[in-house]
Each structure stands twice: as C-alpha cells, then as structure tokens.
Short mmCIF file of C-alpha atoms and ligand atoms in Angstrom, two decimals:
data_model
loop_
_atom_site.label_atom_id
_atom_site.label_comp_id
_atom_site.label_asym_id
_atom_site.label_seq_id
_atom_site.Cartn_x
_atom_site.Cartn_y
_atom_site.Cartn_z
CA MET A 223 0.00 0.00 0.00
CA SER A 224 1.44 3.41 -0.99
CA ASN A 225 1.04 6.79 0.69
CA ALA A 226 -0.99 7.94 -2.32
CA ASP A 227 -3.38 4.97 -2.06
CA LEU A 228 -3.90 5.56 1.64
CA GLN A 229 -4.43 9.28 1.16
CA ALA A 230 -7.07 8.57 -1.49
CA ARG A 231 -8.87 6.23 0.95
CA LYS A 232 -8.49 8.77 3.76
CA VAL A 233 -10.03 11.59 1.73
CA LYS A 234 -13.05 9.38 1.03
CA ALA A 235 -13.47 8.06 4.55
CA ILE A 236 -12.40 10.87 6.92
CA ALA A 237 -14.02 14.32 6.79
CA ARG A 238 -11.77 17.11 5.52
CA GLY A 239 -12.16 18.99 8.82
CA GLN A 240 -9.76 16.46 10.33
CA GLY A 241 -7.01 17.33 7.87
CA ASN A 242 -3.48 15.94 7.73
CA ALA A 243 -0.33 18.00 7.34
CA TYR A 244 1.40 15.33 5.25
CA PRO A 245 0.11 12.52 3.01
CA VAL A 246 2.72 10.35 4.68
CA TYR A 247 1.42 7.21 6.39
CA VAL A 248 3.42 5.92 9.32
CA GLU A 249 4.48 2.33 9.61
CA ARG A 250 6.74 2.70 12.62
CA ALA A 251 8.48 5.38 14.62
CA LYS A 252 11.41 5.24 17.02
CA ASN A 253 12.70 8.10 19.12
CA ALA A 254 13.07 11.05 16.68
CA GLU A 255 12.59 9.12 13.44
CA ILE A 256 9.53 7.94 11.49
CA TRP A 257 9.35 5.40 8.65
CA ASP A 258 6.40 5.48 6.25
CA VAL A 259 4.59 2.62 4.52
CA GLU A 260 6.93 2.98 1.53
CA GLY A 261 10.00 2.52 3.74
CA LYS A 262 11.07 6.19 3.58
CA ARG A 263 12.69 7.67 6.69
CA TYR A 264 11.84 11.07 8.19
CA ILE A 265 13.40 13.10 10.97
CA ASP A 266 10.54 14.22 13.16
CA PHE A 267 10.67 17.85 14.26
CA GLY A 268 6.96 17.81 15.14
CA THR A 269 6.62 15.00 17.74
CA GLY A 270 2.91 14.63 16.95
CA ILE A 271 2.42 18.30 17.97
CA ALA A 272 4.66 18.43 21.05
CA VAL A 273 3.55 15.10 22.47
CA CYS A 274 6.46 12.67 22.22
CA ASN A 275 8.95 14.71 24.28
CA THR A 276 10.42 11.38 25.38
CA GLY A 277 10.61 10.20 21.76
CA HIS A 278 8.48 7.69 19.90
CA SER A 279 8.02 4.40 21.73
CA HIS A 280 10.53 4.97 24.52
CA PRO A 281 11.34 1.43 25.72
CA LYS A 282 10.48 2.28 29.35
CA VAL A 283 7.09 3.73 28.40
CA VAL A 284 6.34 0.73 26.17
CA GLU A 285 7.34 -1.69 28.91
CA ALA A 286 5.11 0.03 31.49
CA VAL A 287 2.14 0.04 29.12
CA LYS A 288 2.56 -3.63 28.17
CA ALA A 289 2.73 -4.63 31.83
CA GLN A 290 -0.43 -2.62 32.57
CA LEU A 291 -2.31 -4.26 29.70
CA ASP A 292 -1.51 -7.67 31.15
CA ASN A 293 -3.23 -6.58 34.38
CA PHE A 294 -6.26 -4.52 33.28
CA SER A 295 -7.04 -1.77 30.78
CA HIS A 296 -10.02 0.04 32.31
CA THR A 297 -12.10 0.14 35.44
CA CYS A 298 -12.76 3.93 35.49
CA VAL A 299 -10.93 5.92 38.11
CA MET A 300 -14.34 7.17 39.31
CA VAL A 301 -15.56 3.61 40.00
CA ASN A 302 -12.66 1.40 41.07
CA PRO A 303 -9.49 3.50 41.24
CA TYR A 304 -5.92 2.16 41.20
CA GLU A 305 -2.58 3.08 42.75
CA SER A 306 -0.99 4.44 39.54
CA ALA A 307 -3.53 7.31 39.43
CA VAL A 308 -2.89 8.22 43.06
CA GLU A 309 0.88 8.00 42.62
CA LEU A 310 0.76 10.12 39.47
CA ALA A 311 -1.38 12.77 41.20
CA GLU A 312 1.16 12.84 44.05
CA LYS A 313 4.02 13.29 41.62
CA LEU A 314 2.29 15.94 39.49
CA THR A 315 1.33 17.99 42.53
CA ASN A 316 5.00 17.81 43.62
CA ILE A 317 6.49 18.94 40.32
CA ALA A 318 3.90 21.69 39.67
CA PRO A 319 5.26 25.22 40.22
CA GLY A 320 4.99 26.83 43.66
CA ASP A 321 4.79 25.74 47.28
CA SER A 322 1.03 25.71 47.93
CA ASP A 323 -0.73 22.43 48.74
CA LYS A 324 -2.09 21.06 45.50
CA LYS A 325 -4.49 18.46 44.13
CA ALA A 326 -5.01 17.02 40.65
CA ILE A 327 -7.79 15.67 38.46
CA PHE A 328 -7.37 13.54 35.35
CA VAL A 329 -9.13 13.93 32.02
CA THR A 330 -8.33 12.73 28.50
CA THR A 331 -7.51 15.70 26.25
CA GLY A 332 -6.04 19.16 26.53
CA ALA A 333 -9.33 20.86 25.69
CA GLU A 334 -11.02 18.95 28.49
CA ALA A 335 -8.33 20.08 30.92
CA VAL A 336 -8.97 23.71 29.94
CA GLU A 337 -12.77 23.28 30.25
CA ASN A 338 -12.30 21.83 33.71
CA CYS A 339 -10.12 24.75 34.79
CA VAL A 340 -12.92 27.13 33.89
CA LYS A 341 -15.49 24.98 35.71
CA ILE A 342 -13.30 24.85 38.82
CA ALA A 343 -12.58 28.60 38.72
CA ARG A 344 -16.29 29.39 38.36
CA ALA A 345 -17.26 27.03 41.17
CA TYR A 346 -14.60 28.52 43.44
CA THR A 347 -15.27 32.19 42.75
CA GLY A 348 -19.01 32.07 42.00
CA ARG A 349 -18.19 34.39 39.08
CA ARG A 350 -18.82 34.08 35.34
CA GLY A 351 -16.22 35.95 33.25
CA VAL A 352 -13.00 34.58 31.73
CA ILE A 353 -10.26 36.66 30.11
CA ALA A 354 -8.10 35.06 27.42
CA PHE A 355 -5.67 36.46 24.85
CA ASN A 356 -5.60 37.24 21.14
CA GLY A 357 -3.75 34.48 19.30
CA GLY A 358 -4.18 32.04 22.18
CA PHE A 359 -5.21 28.46 21.45
CA HIS A 360 -7.06 26.37 24.02
CA GLY A 361 -8.85 23.63 22.05
CA ARG A 362 -11.72 22.74 19.76
CA THR A 363 -14.68 22.18 22.12
CA ASN A 364 -17.33 24.89 22.43
CA LEU A 365 -15.91 26.61 25.50
CA THR A 366 -12.27 26.26 24.43
CA MET A 367 -13.10 27.58 20.93
CA ALA A 368 -14.59 30.61 22.64
CA LEU A 369 -11.38 31.05 24.64
CA THR A 370 -9.22 30.62 21.54
CA GLY A 371 -8.16 33.93 20.02
CA LYS A 372 -7.89 32.94 16.37
CA ILE A 373 -10.82 32.75 13.94
CA SER A 374 -9.61 30.63 11.05
CA PRO A 375 -9.75 27.64 11.07
CA TYR A 376 -10.75 27.21 14.71
CA LYS A 377 -13.90 29.35 15.14
CA HIS A 378 -15.18 30.21 11.68
CA GLN A 379 -18.59 28.48 11.04
CA PHE A 380 -18.84 27.14 14.59
CA GLY A 381 -20.71 29.71 16.69
CA PRO A 382 -22.63 30.54 18.79
CA PHE A 383 -19.94 30.36 21.43
CA ALA A 384 -20.02 30.19 25.19
CA GLY A 385 -20.59 33.63 26.68
CA ASP A 386 -18.66 35.79 29.11
CA ILE A 387 -15.31 35.30 27.40
CA TYR A 388 -13.21 38.43 26.79
CA HIS A 389 -9.98 38.81 24.82
CA ALA A 390 -7.03 41.12 25.37
CA PRO A 391 -3.90 41.54 23.22
CA PHE A 392 -0.93 39.29 24.01
CA PRO A 393 2.39 41.13 24.32
CA ILE A 394 4.60 40.50 21.27
CA ALA A 395 7.60 42.80 20.93
CA MET A 396 8.15 41.89 17.25
CA HIS A 397 4.63 43.13 16.49
CA ASP A 398 4.87 46.25 18.61
CA ILE A 399 2.51 45.09 21.38
CA SER A 400 4.10 45.90 24.70
CA VAL A 401 3.35 44.49 28.15
CA LYS A 402 1.93 47.89 28.98
CA ASP A 403 -0.45 47.74 25.99
CA SER A 404 -1.77 44.33 27.10
CA LEU A 405 -2.25 45.36 30.71
CA LYS A 406 -3.97 48.56 29.64
CA ALA A 407 -6.36 46.54 27.46
CA ILE A 408 -7.32 44.41 30.47
CA GLU A 409 -7.93 47.55 32.51
CA ASN A 410 -10.15 48.72 29.65
CA LEU A 411 -12.12 45.46 29.73
CA PHE A 412 -12.71 46.12 33.41
CA LYS A 413 -14.10 49.55 32.51
CA VAL A 414 -16.04 48.64 29.39
CA ASP A 415 -17.13 45.00 29.44
CA ILE A 416 -16.92 43.28 32.82
CA ALA A 417 -16.16 44.34 36.38
CA PRO A 418 -13.13 42.57 37.88
CA CYS A 419 -15.39 41.23 40.66
CA ASP A 420 -17.30 39.29 37.98
CA VAL A 421 -14.17 37.71 36.47
CA ALA A 422 -13.59 34.09 37.52
CA ALA A 423 -10.31 33.51 35.69
CA ILE A 424 -7.58 34.76 33.41
CA ILE A 425 -6.14 32.03 31.18
CA VAL A 426 -2.78 32.42 29.47
CA GLU A 427 -0.23 30.29 27.63
CA PRO A 428 3.22 31.27 28.95
CA VAL A 429 4.47 30.71 25.40
CA GLN A 430 1.71 30.90 22.79
CA GLY A 431 1.73 27.64 20.83
CA GLU A 432 -0.55 27.62 17.79
CA GLY A 433 -0.44 31.45 17.99
CA GLY A 434 3.21 31.55 16.87
CA PHE A 435 5.60 30.55 19.68
CA TYR A 436 5.69 33.95 21.34
CA ALA A 437 6.94 33.83 24.92
CA ALA A 438 5.17 36.09 27.40
CA PRO A 439 7.76 38.34 29.06
CA ALA A 440 8.30 37.35 32.72
CA GLU A 441 7.09 40.78 33.85
CA PHE A 442 3.77 40.18 32.05
CA LEU A 443 3.10 36.88 33.83
CA GLN A 444 4.12 38.51 37.10
CA ALA A 445 1.75 41.42 36.45
CA LEU A 446 -1.10 38.98 35.72
CA ARG A 447 -0.35 37.21 39.01
CA GLN A 448 -0.57 40.54 40.80
CA LEU A 449 -3.78 41.53 39.03
CA CYS A 450 -5.40 38.20 39.91
CA ASP A 451 -4.34 38.52 43.55
CA GLN A 452 -5.69 42.06 43.69
CA HIS A 453 -9.13 41.09 42.35
CA GLY A 454 -9.55 37.52 43.62
CA ILE A 455 -9.31 36.13 40.07
CA VAL A 456 -8.05 32.57 39.42
CA LEU A 457 -4.88 32.54 37.27
CA ILE A 458 -4.87 29.58 34.86
CA MET A 459 -1.65 28.72 33.09
CA ASP A 460 -2.28 26.63 29.96
CA GLU A 461 0.92 24.56 29.78
CA ILE A 462 -0.44 21.92 27.42
CA GLN A 463 2.19 22.64 24.77
CA THR A 464 4.87 24.21 26.99
CA GLY A 465 4.89 21.53 29.71
CA PHE A 466 7.00 18.54 30.57
CA GLY A 467 10.43 19.99 30.05
CA ARG A 468 9.80 21.38 26.57
CA THR A 469 10.94 24.93 27.41
CA GLY A 470 13.96 24.07 29.55
CA LYS A 471 12.01 24.07 32.83
CA MET A 472 9.47 21.44 33.81
CA PHE A 473 6.79 24.12 33.22
CA SER A 474 7.34 27.36 31.34
CA CYS A 475 5.88 29.67 34.02
CA MET A 476 8.82 28.62 36.22
CA HIS A 477 11.01 30.87 34.03
CA ALA A 478 9.01 33.83 35.41
CA GLU A 479 8.82 32.34 38.92
CA VAL A 480 5.05 32.66 38.86
CA GLU A 481 2.82 30.16 40.65
CA PRO A 482 -0.53 29.83 38.86
CA ASP A 483 -3.69 28.84 40.73
CA LEU A 484 -4.50 26.15 38.17
CA ILE A 485 -2.29 24.58 35.53
CA THR A 486 -3.28 22.41 32.55
CA MET A 487 -1.15 19.44 31.56
CA ALA A 488 -1.53 17.20 28.49
CA LYS A 489 0.50 16.31 25.37
CA GLY A 490 4.00 15.46 26.72
CA ILE A 491 2.57 14.10 29.97
CA ALA A 492 2.22 10.48 28.80
CA GLY A 493 4.54 9.99 25.82
CA GLY A 494 1.73 9.59 23.28
CA PHE A 495 -1.08 8.11 25.37
CA PRO A 496 -4.24 10.20 25.76
CA LEU A 497 -4.02 11.66 29.22
CA ALA A 498 -4.47 15.18 30.56
CA ALA A 499 -4.65 16.74 34.00
CA VAL A 500 -5.49 19.86 35.92
CA VAL A 501 -3.29 20.57 38.92
CA GLY A 502 -4.04 23.43 41.26
CA LYS A 503 -4.25 24.84 44.74
CA SER A 504 -6.19 22.36 46.91
CA GLU A 505 -8.70 24.91 48.17
CA ILE A 506 -9.64 25.88 44.60
CA MET A 507 -9.55 22.33 43.22
CA ASP A 508 -11.95 21.15 45.92
CA ALA A 509 -14.65 23.74 45.10
CA PRO A 510 -16.70 21.48 42.76
CA LEU A 511 -18.80 18.81 44.46
CA PRO A 512 -18.03 15.06 44.12
CA GLY A 513 -19.02 13.85 40.65
CA GLY A 514 -18.82 17.39 39.19
CA LEU A 515 -15.48 16.69 37.48
CA GLY A 516 -13.99 13.77 35.60
CA GLY A 517 -15.27 11.41 32.91
CA THR A 518 -15.25 7.80 31.78
CA TYR A 519 -11.69 7.62 30.50
CA GLY A 520 -10.01 10.41 32.50
CA GLY A 521 -6.92 8.97 34.19
CA SER A 522 -6.91 5.75 32.17
CA PRO A 523 -4.63 3.19 33.86
CA VAL A 524 -2.64 2.88 30.62
CA GLY A 525 -2.12 6.65 30.48
CA CYS A 526 -1.19 6.81 34.17
CA VAL A 527 1.55 4.17 33.97
CA ALA A 528 2.85 5.76 30.75
CA ALA A 529 3.01 9.14 32.54
CA LEU A 530 4.84 7.63 35.52
CA ALA A 531 7.37 6.12 33.09
CA VAL A 532 7.72 9.49 31.30
CA LEU A 533 8.56 11.20 34.61
CA ASP A 534 11.20 8.53 35.35
CA VAL A 535 12.72 8.87 31.89
CA MET A 536 12.79 12.67 32.18
CA ALA A 537 14.72 12.45 35.45
CA GLU A 538 17.05 9.61 34.38
CA GLU A 539 17.93 11.21 31.04
CA ASN A 540 18.03 14.77 32.37
CA LEU A 541 15.64 15.90 29.64
CA VAL A 542 14.83 19.32 31.07
CA GLN A 543 18.49 20.26 30.73
CA ARG A 544 18.63 18.60 27.33
CA ALA A 545 15.83 20.93 26.14
CA VAL A 546 18.12 23.88 26.87
CA GLN A 547 20.97 22.36 24.81
CA ILE A 548 18.66 21.47 21.92
CA GLY A 549 17.24 25.01 21.89
CA ALA A 550 20.75 26.52 21.87
CA THR A 551 21.85 24.35 18.91
CA PHE A 552 18.75 25.16 16.86
CA ASN A 553 19.00 28.83 17.71
CA GLU A 554 22.65 29.02 16.66
CA GLN A 555 22.05 27.29 13.32
CA LEU A 556 18.80 29.05 12.46
CA THR A 557 20.29 32.42 13.40
CA ALA A 558 23.16 31.75 10.97
CA LEU A 559 20.52 31.18 8.28
CA GLN A 560 18.76 34.40 9.31
CA GLN A 561 22.02 36.32 8.85
CA GLN A 562 22.14 34.98 5.28
CA TYR A 563 18.47 35.77 4.57
CA PRO A 564 17.47 38.79 6.71
CA GLN A 565 14.86 39.81 4.11
CA LEU A 566 13.00 36.51 4.62
CA ILE A 567 13.61 35.54 8.24
CA GLY A 568 12.18 38.13 10.60
CA GLU A 569 13.00 36.40 13.86
CA VAL A 570 14.44 33.20 15.29
CA ARG A 571 13.25 32.61 18.86
CA ASN A 572 13.18 29.82 21.36
CA GLN A 573 12.38 29.02 24.94
CA GLY A 574 14.31 25.78 25.42
CA ALA A 575 13.27 23.31 22.75
CA MET A 576 10.18 25.29 21.74
CA ILE A 577 11.81 26.86 18.72
CA ALA A 578 10.42 29.06 15.94
CA MET A 579 11.39 30.95 12.83
CA GLU A 580 9.07 33.71 11.60
CA LEU A 581 9.11 34.33 7.86
CA ILE A 582 8.50 37.77 6.37
CA VAL A 583 8.54 39.61 3.03
CA ASP A 584 11.16 42.24 2.06
CA GLY A 585 12.61 42.47 5.57
CA ASP A 586 9.33 43.92 6.86
CA PRO A 587 8.36 42.22 10.15
CA HIS A 588 4.72 43.16 9.54
CA GLN A 589 4.42 41.40 6.19
CA PRO A 590 3.96 37.68 6.90
CA ASN A 591 5.46 35.31 4.35
CA SER A 592 2.81 32.61 4.50
CA ALA A 593 3.58 31.43 0.94
CA LEU A 594 7.22 30.58 1.65
CA THR A 595 6.26 28.91 4.95
CA GLN A 596 3.65 26.75 3.24
CA ALA A 597 6.11 25.82 0.48
CA ILE A 598 8.69 24.75 3.07
CA ILE A 599 6.16 22.66 4.99
CA ALA A 600 4.82 21.10 1.78
CA GLN A 601 8.27 20.13 0.54
CA ALA A 602 9.69 19.03 3.90
CA ALA A 603 8.45 15.48 3.43
CA GLU A 604 10.38 15.07 0.17
CA HIS A 605 13.49 16.04 2.11
CA GLY A 606 12.73 13.50 4.83
CA LEU A 607 11.62 16.03 7.44
CA VAL A 608 8.44 16.54 9.47
CA LEU A 609 7.88 20.24 10.21
CA LEU A 610 4.87 22.19 11.46
CA ALA A 611 3.69 25.75 10.91
CA CYS A 612 1.87 28.05 13.34
CA GLY A 613 1.03 31.72 13.80
CA PHE A 614 -1.91 34.00 12.98
CA TYR A 615 -0.87 34.07 9.33
CA GLY A 616 0.66 30.59 9.17
CA ASN A 617 4.08 32.19 8.63
CA VAL A 618 5.97 30.66 11.54
CA ILE A 619 7.85 27.36 11.32
CA ARG A 620 7.93 25.61 14.66
CA PHE A 621 10.50 23.03 15.66
CA LEU A 622 9.52 20.58 18.39
CA PRO A 623 12.11 17.79 18.38
CA ALA A 624 11.97 14.97 20.90
CA LEU A 625 14.07 15.85 23.94
CA THR A 626 15.64 12.41 23.55
CA ILE A 627 16.89 13.18 20.01
CA SER A 628 20.58 12.34 19.47
CA ASP A 629 22.99 15.09 18.38
CA GLU A 630 23.58 13.17 15.17
CA VAL A 631 19.92 13.05 14.12
CA MET A 632 19.30 16.64 15.25
CA LEU A 633 22.21 17.97 13.17
CA GLU A 634 21.17 15.88 10.19
CA GLY A 635 17.65 17.31 10.45
CA LEU A 636 18.98 20.86 10.70
CA GLN A 637 21.15 20.28 7.66
CA LYS A 638 18.13 19.01 5.72
CA PHE A 639 16.18 22.09 6.80
CA THR A 640 18.99 24.46 5.76
CA GLN A 641 19.17 22.82 2.32
CA LEU A 642 15.42 23.01 1.85
CA PHE A 643 15.23 26.63 3.00
CA THR A 644 18.14 27.69 0.80
CA GLN A 645 16.68 25.93 -2.23
CA LEU A 646 13.32 27.70 -1.85
CA ALA A 647 14.80 31.06 -0.88
CA GLU A 648 16.99 31.09 -3.98
CA ALA A 649 14.18 29.91 -6.29
C1 LIG B 973 -1.94 25.47 24.65
C2 LIG B 973 -2.93 24.44 24.22
N1 LIG B 973 -4.10 24.31 24.89
C3 LIG B 973 -5.00 23.38 24.56
C4 LIG B 973 -4.80 22.53 23.50
C5 LIG B 973 -5.84 21.50 23.15
O1 LIG B 973 -5.36 20.22 23.43
P1 LIG B 973 -6.09 18.94 22.77
O2 LIG B 973 -5.81 19.02 21.30
O3 LIG B 973 -5.41 17.75 23.43
O4 LIG B 973 -7.52 19.03 23.10
C6 LIG B 973 -3.61 22.62 22.76
C7 LIG B 973 -3.38 21.74 21.60
O5 LIG B 973 -2.60 22.02 20.72
C8 LIG B 973 -2.64 23.59 23.13
O6 LIG B 973 -1.49 23.74 22.47
#
C-alpha cells in the first residue's frame, strides 16, 4: 500500500475537517525518526504536535504500558481506582510550580483540561467571566473555541460560542505590542465589558503555541499574578504545549517564577497516550462537588503508567536540561541562516526546545510570508523532514524535536532544513 493509495482512501473516509499535514502514512516510529509505509525515513521535528517529548516508543514507556495491559485496561478511576492514578497525582502535585498544597484531576484531552479549569474557577469564585488572549489556542470544544483567540480555522462556522469570554492583546515585541499595551487593554475590559469582581479567571499560555511561539515576558506573567491577587481572580496557566520539560524548565511559568492557581497538563505528559490533567491549589480544586469533574476515561490506567514512566525517563535522562541544549543548537544554526536571509527571516526565537522561525517579506516584520512557509512545509516530506507551521498568518515554522533526540539526528535534520530553505529562498 502506498502513501498515495492511503491518502485517497483517507479523503473518502475521513471528513476534511480532520485534515493531515502530510500525506505520509506511518508504519513505525522510534525516538526522533519515522518510517512510512513505503520505507522512507523522516526526521521528526513535530513529535505529533509536542507530544512525544520522550521520543516515539521509549522502551520504558512501552514496557510500562505492556505490563499494565496484562493486568487490566479500564475500570474507570471514578468507580474502582488504582494506585498508579494516586501515585501520578502525588508526583504531578509535587512537580507543579509553587509551594502551595495542591491536588489534581485527570481527564483525556487538553481541551477537556482547559474546560475543567474554567469549571473549577467558576465554582470557586461564584463568578462568570474569563479573560483570554488574542492568538491564544485552548482547544476545539465549544468553551475552548470561545477562549481561543484565532478565527480561522478554529472558530469560523462554529458559533454561537459560550458567553462571558473576553480577549485582550498578548504582548509580542516583534509586532509592537508591549506588556503595557496588554495590561492597559485588560484595565479597559474592566471599565467597558466586565467588572473585575465578575471575572472568575484569566487564562494564558506562557508561550503561545498555535499562535506563533511567542513567549510572554516574565514581567507580564508577574503582572497577571498581581492583578489576579488584587481582584480575587483565578490565574490559569495553559501549559499543554509548553509543559513537561519542553521549554527548559518542567513548566514554562517557572522561568518567570510565577505560581498559577491552576495549571493544565496534556500532550508530553504520557509519551503519546491520551491523558491530561489539571493541577491546582487544593482549596480551589476542591470547590466542585463530588461527581462534578472527571469522565469515563479520565486517568486511564494505561495513560497513568505511561506518565509515571515518562517522569522517570525525564529524570534519568536529564531531559529538562537537554531541552536547553537542543534550543541553543537550533537557535545558533537558524540564526546563521537568518544572517544569510534577513529579508526573509524576521526572527528566530526559542524558549528551550520550543523553537520558531518567523518568515517575512522584504525584511518587513509586519508582512507575513505565508507562501514561503507553506512551500517549506509542503516540501519538507520530500526532504525526509516533518515540520509544522503556526502563527496568525501561518508564517511561523515551529521546531519541536523529541528531547531524547541524538545530536547526530538533530544535526542531520537541521542540515536538511537548511538545504530546503536555501533551495526555496533562492528559487
Ligand atoms: C496550549 C494548548 N491548549 C490546549 C490545547 C488542546 O489540546 P487537545 O488538542 O489535546 O484538546 C492545545 C493543543 O494544541 C494547546 O497547544
């Protein structure tokens, strides 16, 4: 069976809304490499959208999952719980930022984790409003679409949305939006749209993911913490893409030394198994009544043992530190490319191994080069690379290599990228 045959079947059988970046069908994947059904090898700089931080099929994760399957696969943590869920909650509450006593809940997807944060914040405060940011991405369910600050393709056609959601600009120096501008906009919301005493939560990604890999300045996250304290608002940090060592700290908000009230965890948490969690201050987490949170599959025993193995692997292989090294290598090489092509590459930025290159036209940072970005993504597969785009205008290439990637494979991938970029830039 060829990739083309499978893509033809896919187009007939799966709705176009669930698109695929590449018509490349996976046969197997190991650490930072993927092989397709035609036997072609790819270096994976996408990790299934920031999920396989510990690489594809890490032997320790696979071993833990196999052992669990020999015991049982599902009883529902809300019916007959098991030790792995309790142990994982203990570990997550320990590694979460800040010193406050914490508790966790388990769900299945990132969007569900975000939804549950809003439920918990509303139950705790008795308030209705939620403030989110332009360019933020929080998921594809009704409430998380409403929180998401990007119309196409996430919100277009899908309203009406959940109410009482307000957006403010996210500070991005490259696009002339300062921390002061963002804070002023929130103050304006308080004057124009909703009184602070009606706001249950502010939700923020410490580095915007789908929005374009823009890191919030530390002073911005600190100012949000202060604002929330001042008005009794719950601060939610959405660390679904930034978590589990990706940015060179276990969680990105640790760079700013800010303790959120609630934090979302998903993606990298379980090395590819569908698991997500909310961790937060015990007093806030306990606001909803028993049965008010959870779901059939939340905290699946398979996901829990995978997550426990991921945490072991991260510690044993020092992956948080490795994210810093990976980020430095990418930054150095991509910056060299930027120096060669300053008219096309507006910025190279990274927080640890969350790395991005923003493409522009004629050296103008305000003219997004979506065409070149799309051409690079489209041709990456031919060059044996998996790359992803992001950003409001789809003009940012994001690099999310496994934190377990070897130097050899990383440098080979970077060389492939440089060749591809040069070829298209010179065309
Ligand atoms: C910051 C952030 N929040 C929420 C989500 C939604 O997660 P999921 O796709 O698992 O529902 C994502 C997914 O990309 C994300 O990056």
